[in-house]
Coordinates of C-alpha atoms in Angstrom, one line a residue:
M1 CA 51.3 -9.4 2.8
K2 CA 50.7 -13.1 3.5
S3 CA 49.5 -15.0 0.5
L4 CA 47.0 -17.9 0.5
F5 CA 46.4 -20.4 -2.3
H6 CA 43.4 -22.7 -2.3
I7 CA 41.5 -24.7 -4.8
L8 CA 37.8 -25.0 -5.4
V9 CA 36.9 -27.8 -7.7
A10 CA 33.2 -28.1 -8.7
L11 CA 32.5 -31.0 -11.0
M12 CA 29.2 -32.1 -12.2
T13 CA 30.9 -30.5 -14.7
A14 CA 33.7 -30.2 -12.2
C15 CA 34.3 -27.0 -10.5
L16 CA 37.6 -26.0 -9.1
I17 CA 38.4 -22.9 -7.2
L18 CA 41.8 -21.8 -5.8
V19 CA 42.1 -18.8 -3.5
A20 CA 45.4 -17.1 -3.4
S21 CA 45.2 -14.0 -1.2
T22 CA 43.4 -12.5 1.7
A23 CA 43.4 -9.0 0.2
M24 CA 39.8 -7.6 0.0
A25 CA 40.5 -4.0 -1.2
Q26 CA 40.0 -4.9 -4.8
P27 CA 37.9 -7.6 -6.6
M28 CA 39.1 -11.1 -6.0
K29 CA 40.6 -12.3 -9.3
V30 CA 38.9 -15.5 -10.5
L31 CA 39.8 -17.9 -13.3
W32 CA 36.8 -20.0 -14.4
W33 CA 38.3 -23.0 -16.3
D34 CA 35.8 -25.1 -18.2
V35 CA 36.6 -28.6 -19.6
S36 CA 33.1 -30.0 -19.5
V37 CA 31.5 -32.0 -22.3
E38 CA 29.4 -30.0 -24.8
E39 CA 25.8 -31.3 -25.1
P40 CA 22.7 -29.7 -26.7
S41 CA 21.2 -28.7 -23.3
T42 CA 24.5 -28.0 -21.5
K43 CA 26.9 -25.9 -23.5
S44 CA 30.0 -23.9 -22.5
S45 CA 27.9 -20.8 -23.0
H46 CA 25.7 -22.0 -20.1
R47 CA 28.7 -22.2 -17.8
Q48 CA 30.0 -18.8 -19.1
R49 CA 26.7 -17.2 -18.2
V50 CA 27.1 -18.4 -14.5
A51 CA 30.7 -17.1 -14.6
R52 CA 29.5 -13.7 -16.0
F53 CA 26.9 -13.5 -13.2
V54 CA 29.6 -14.0 -10.5
D55 CA 31.7 -11.3 -12.3
D56 CA 28.8 -8.8 -12.3
Y57 CA 27.9 -9.5 -8.7
Q58 CA 27.6 -6.2 -6.8
G59 CA 28.7 -4.3 -9.9
G60 CA 31.9 -6.2 -10.2
A61 CA 33.2 -5.0 -6.8
V62 CA 33.7 -8.5 -5.3
F63 CA 34.9 -10.9 -8.0
D64 CA 36.8 -10.3 -11.3
V65 CA 36.1 -13.4 -13.4
T66 CA 38.0 -14.6 -16.5
Y67 CA 36.2 -17.5 -18.2
K68 CA 38.1 -20.0 -20.4
F69 CA 36.8 -23.0 -22.3
E70 CA 39.9 -25.2 -22.7
P71 CA 39.3 -29.0 -22.8
R72 CA 42.8 -29.8 -24.2
R73 CA 45.2 -31.6 -21.8
G74 CA 48.0 -29.4 -20.6
S75 CA 46.2 -26.1 -21.3
L76 CA 45.6 -25.3 -17.6
A77 CA 49.2 -25.8 -16.7
R78 CA 50.4 -23.6 -19.5
H79 CA 47.9 -20.9 -18.6
L80 CA 48.8 -20.9 -14.9
A81 CA 52.5 -20.7 -15.8
T82 CA 52.0 -17.5 -17.8
Q83 CA 49.0 -15.8 -16.1
G84 CA 49.2 -15.0 -12.4
G85 CA 47.3 -13.1 -9.8
Y86 CA 44.3 -15.4 -9.5
R87 CA 42.8 -15.7 -6.1
I88 CA 40.2 -18.3 -7.1
I89 CA 40.1 -20.9 -9.8
V90 CA 36.7 -22.4 -10.6
M91 CA 36.9 -25.5 -12.8
T92 CA 33.9 -27.0 -14.4
A93 CA 35.0 -30.4 -15.6
T94 CA 32.2 -32.9 -16.2
N95 CA 33.4 -35.1 -19.1
T96 CA 33.7 -38.7 -20.2
N97 CA 37.4 -38.2 -20.8
R98 CA 40.4 -37.7 -18.5
T99 CA 40.9 -34.1 -19.4
F100 CA 43.9 -33.3 -17.3
N101 CA 47.5 -34.5 -17.8
D102 CA 50.3 -34.7 -15.2
A103 CA 51.3 -31.1 -15.8
D104 CA 47.8 -29.9 -15.1
L105 CA 47.5 -31.9 -11.9
D106 CA 51.0 -30.7 -10.8
A107 CA 49.8 -27.1 -11.3
L108 CA 46.8 -27.8 -9.0
R109 CA 49.1 -29.3 -6.4
G110 CA 51.3 -26.3 -6.6
F111 CA 48.5 -23.9 -5.8
Y112 CA 47.3 -26.1 -3.0
A113 CA 50.8 -26.5 -1.5
N114 CA 51.4 -22.7 -1.1
G115 CA 48.9 -21.9 1.6
P116 CA 46.3 -23.1 4.1
K117 CA 44.0 -25.8 2.7
S118 CA 40.3 -25.2 2.7
L119 CA 38.2 -27.7 0.7
M120 CA 34.6 -27.4 -0.5
L121 CA 32.9 -30.0 -2.7
D122 CA 29.8 -29.2 -4.8
G123 CA 28.0 -32.0 -6.7
T124 CA 25.5 -29.7 -8.3
L125 CA 27.3 -26.9 -10.1
F126 CA 27.1 -28.4 -13.6
I127 CA 23.3 -28.3 -13.5
R128 CA 23.0 -24.8 -12.3
N129 CA 22.2 -23.7 -15.8
T130 CA 20.9 -26.2 -18.4
N131 CA 18.1 -26.3 -20.9
A132 CA 17.3 -29.9 -20.1
H133 CA 14.3 -28.8 -18.0
K134 CA 12.5 -25.5 -17.4
L135 CA 13.2 -25.8 -13.7
A136 CA 16.9 -25.9 -14.4
N137 CA 17.1 -22.7 -16.5
W138 CA 19.3 -20.0 -15.0
P139 CA 18.9 -18.3 -12.5
G140 CA 16.8 -21.1 -11.1
V141 CA 13.4 -21.2 -9.3
N142 CA 13.1 -17.9 -7.5
D143 CA 16.7 -17.1 -8.3
S144 CA 17.7 -20.1 -6.1
S145 CA 20.6 -21.4 -8.3
A146 CA 22.1 -17.9 -8.6
N147 CA 21.8 -17.2 -4.9
L148 CA 23.3 -20.6 -4.0
V149 CA 26.3 -19.8 -6.1
I150 CA 26.8 -16.5 -4.4
N151 CA 26.4 -18.0 -0.9
Q152 CA 29.2 -20.5 -1.8
M153 CA 31.5 -18.0 -3.3
E154 CA 31.1 -15.5 -0.5
A155 CA 31.5 -18.2 2.2
L156 CA 34.8 -19.3 0.6
R157 CA 36.0 -15.7 0.2
A158 CA 35.3 -15.0 3.9
A159 CA 37.0 -18.2 5.0
G160 CA 40.1 -17.4 3.0
G161 CA 39.3 -19.8 0.1
G162 CA 38.5 -23.4 -0.6
I163 CA 37.8 -26.2 -3.1
W164 CA 34.5 -27.2 -4.6
I165 CA 34.2 -30.5 -6.4
G166 CA 30.9 -31.6 -7.9
T167 CA 30.2 -34.3 -10.4
D168 CA 27.6 -35.8 -12.7
H169 CA 26.8 -39.4 -12.7
G170 CA 28.8 -42.5 -14.0
Q171 CA 31.4 -41.9 -16.6
F172 CA 31.2 -38.1 -16.2
Q173 CA 33.1 -38.4 -12.9
R174 CA 36.4 -39.1 -14.6
P175 CA 38.0 -35.6 -14.7
A176 CA 36.4 -34.7 -11.4
N177 CA 38.1 -37.7 -9.7
Q178 CA 41.4 -36.8 -11.5
A179 CA 41.4 -33.4 -9.8
V180 CA 40.2 -34.4 -6.3
T181 CA 42.4 -37.4 -6.0
A182 CA 45.4 -35.4 -7.0
L183 CA 44.9 -33.4 -3.8
L184 CA 43.1 -36.0 -1.6
P185 CA 44.2 -39.4 -2.9
E186 CA 41.5 -41.3 -0.9
A187 CA 38.6 -39.0 -1.7
S188 CA 36.5 -39.5 -4.8
F189 CA 33.0 -39.2 -6.3
S190 CA 30.9 -42.2 -6.7
R191 CA 27.5 -43.6 -7.7
T192 CA 24.6 -42.2 -9.6
T193 CA 22.0 -40.9 -7.2
N194 CA 18.3 -39.8 -7.5
P195 CA 17.3 -37.3 -4.7
S196 CA 14.1 -37.9 -2.8
R197 CA 12.5 -35.6 -0.3
D198 CA 14.0 -37.6 2.5
G199 CA 16.9 -35.4 3.3
E200 CA 18.3 -32.3 5.0
F201 CA 20.5 -29.2 4.5
F202 CA 23.2 -28.9 7.2
G203 CA 23.6 -25.4 8.5
E204 CA 23.0 -22.1 6.7
L205 CA 26.0 -21.8 4.4
L206 CA 24.2 -22.8 1.3
L207 CA 20.8 -21.4 2.2
A208 CA 21.4 -18.1 3.9
Y209 CA 25.1 -16.9 4.0
K210 CA 24.4 -13.8 1.9
Q211 CA 21.2 -14.5 0.0
P212 CA 18.1 -16.4 1.2
V213 CA 17.3 -19.7 -0.6
K214 CA 14.3 -21.9 0.0
P215 CA 15.3 -25.6 0.2
I216 CA 12.4 -26.7 -1.9
D217 CA 13.5 -24.4 -4.8
I218 CA 16.8 -26.2 -5.0
L219 CA 15.3 -29.6 -4.6
R220 CA 12.8 -29.0 -7.4
H221 CA 15.7 -28.2 -9.7
W222 CA 17.6 -31.4 -8.6
E223 CA 14.5 -33.5 -9.1
S224 CA 14.1 -32.2 -12.6
I225 CA 17.5 -33.7 -13.5
P226 CA 17.7 -36.7 -11.2
S227 CA 21.3 -37.9 -11.7
Q228 CA 23.7 -36.5 -9.1
G229 CA 27.0 -37.8 -8.0
Q230 CA 27.8 -38.6 -4.3
A231 CA 30.5 -36.3 -2.7
P232 CA 33.0 -37.7 -0.2
T233 CA 32.8 -36.9 3.5
G234 CA 35.0 -37.6 6.5
T235 CA 38.6 -37.0 7.3
F236 CA 41.2 -37.5 4.6
T237 CA 44.9 -37.0 4.2
D238 CA 46.1 -34.7 1.4
F239 CA 49.0 -35.5 -0.9
M240 CA 51.3 -33.6 1.6
G241 CA 50.3 -35.8 4.5
Q242 CA 48.0 -33.2 6.2
P243 CA 44.5 -34.1 7.5
V244 CA 41.4 -32.5 5.8
T245 CA 37.9 -32.9 7.1
L246 CA 34.9 -32.7 4.7
Y247 CA 31.6 -31.9 6.3
T248 CA 28.2 -32.8 4.8
L249 CA 26.2 -29.7 3.7
V250 CA 23.2 -31.5 2.1
E251 CA 22.2 -35.1 1.8
A252 CA 19.2 -37.1 0.6
S253 CA 18.1 -40.7 0.2
D254 CA 17.5 -42.0 -3.3
K255 CA 13.9 -42.1 -4.4
P256 CA 11.5 -43.1 -2.9
G257 CA 13.3 -42.4 0.3
G258 CA 13.8 -44.3 3.6
G259 CA 17.3 -45.6 2.6
T260 CA 20.9 -44.5 3.1
R261 CA 21.3 -40.7 2.7
R262 CA 23.9 -39.7 0.1
T263 CA 25.9 -36.5 0.4
Y264 CA 25.6 -34.1 -2.6
I265 CA 27.8 -31.2 -1.4
S266 CA 30.5 -31.4 1.2
A267 CA 33.0 -28.8 2.5
T268 CA 35.7 -28.1 5.0
L269 CA 33.5 -25.2 6.2
D270 CA 31.8 -26.4 9.4
P271 CA 28.0 -25.9 8.8
G272 CA 27.1 -25.8 12.5
D273 CA 24.2 -27.5 14.2
K274 CA 21.1 -26.2 12.4
R275 CA 19.2 -28.5 10.1
F276 CA 16.6 -27.7 7.3
D277 CA 14.2 -30.1 5.7
I278 CA 15.4 -30.6 2.1
A279 CA 11.8 -29.9 0.9
G280 CA 11.2 -27.0 3.3
D281 CA 9.2 -24.0 2.0
D282 CA 10.4 -21.4 4.5
V283 CA 12.9 -18.7 3.7
P284 CA 15.9 -19.1 6.1
V285 CA 17.0 -16.2 8.2
I286 CA 20.4 -14.9 7.1
D287 CA 23.0 -15.5 9.9
R288 CA 25.6 -12.7 9.9
M289 CA 28.0 -14.6 12.3
P290 CA 31.5 -15.3 10.9
T291 CA 31.9 -18.5 8.8
R292 CA 33.3 -21.4 10.7
K293 CA 35.9 -23.4 9.0
S294 CA 38.1 -26.5 9.6
L295 CA 41.6 -26.3 8.2
P296 CA 44.4 -28.9 8.4
Q297 CA 47.2 -28.2 10.8
N298 CA 50.5 -27.1 9.1

């Protein structure tokens, strides 16, 4: 059977996912690797709860998630050298330190190099579950945070895999940028942004792939913790010389609005032509059409 290896990095904590196989007969094996900073309102136990939710999704029939909190350099490379069979690696890695060494980054490149490259970047995963504000408590307003995670995971699974990279503001982007630039040397996170209601969701991947999500429910969460990172968009060249296109999935101007719109989540998954007001209060209709994707030519 043909094998596929992909990476999903999601940082805001940073989140990395690698997909390694198209086999769907059994749960897709997932490694959730956490190197994020421990703070009173955002502990490793918060990220573990999200990982456990993905593991329990549909009675455990879809994803088999192993969660590890390992902020020591070199631990990821050692783990991947001895533990195999993962189809997806989710990495949450918001930290002020550079938490990966050369061996870790080489291990990520190794996964990426062994199959088609599908990349998805998520600048919001770190704040899916935090006690910093009641609107940010898991599973989110009207289960919006949980449903958004499932939409992302399912879209990547159907597309054959991908990469999420999300990041927090300022100095917390260091490990996120370590991971993303190891794969896409010219792509990186930047800035500290403060989302206004001047923005849009692009397509239905985030809002209605498997579970319906009101845009306003997600925005209320983001507004309660107004310090996102800006995700890269456009066409980049990966470390093997192949083109990778990152599409905008949601963008907003900084408050009070009216200025340049900043991308919060980008992906190699083509979102299509539909647009949704970032503050919209309607429940999107779930589109059962196959996921579109853009992959580099091998």
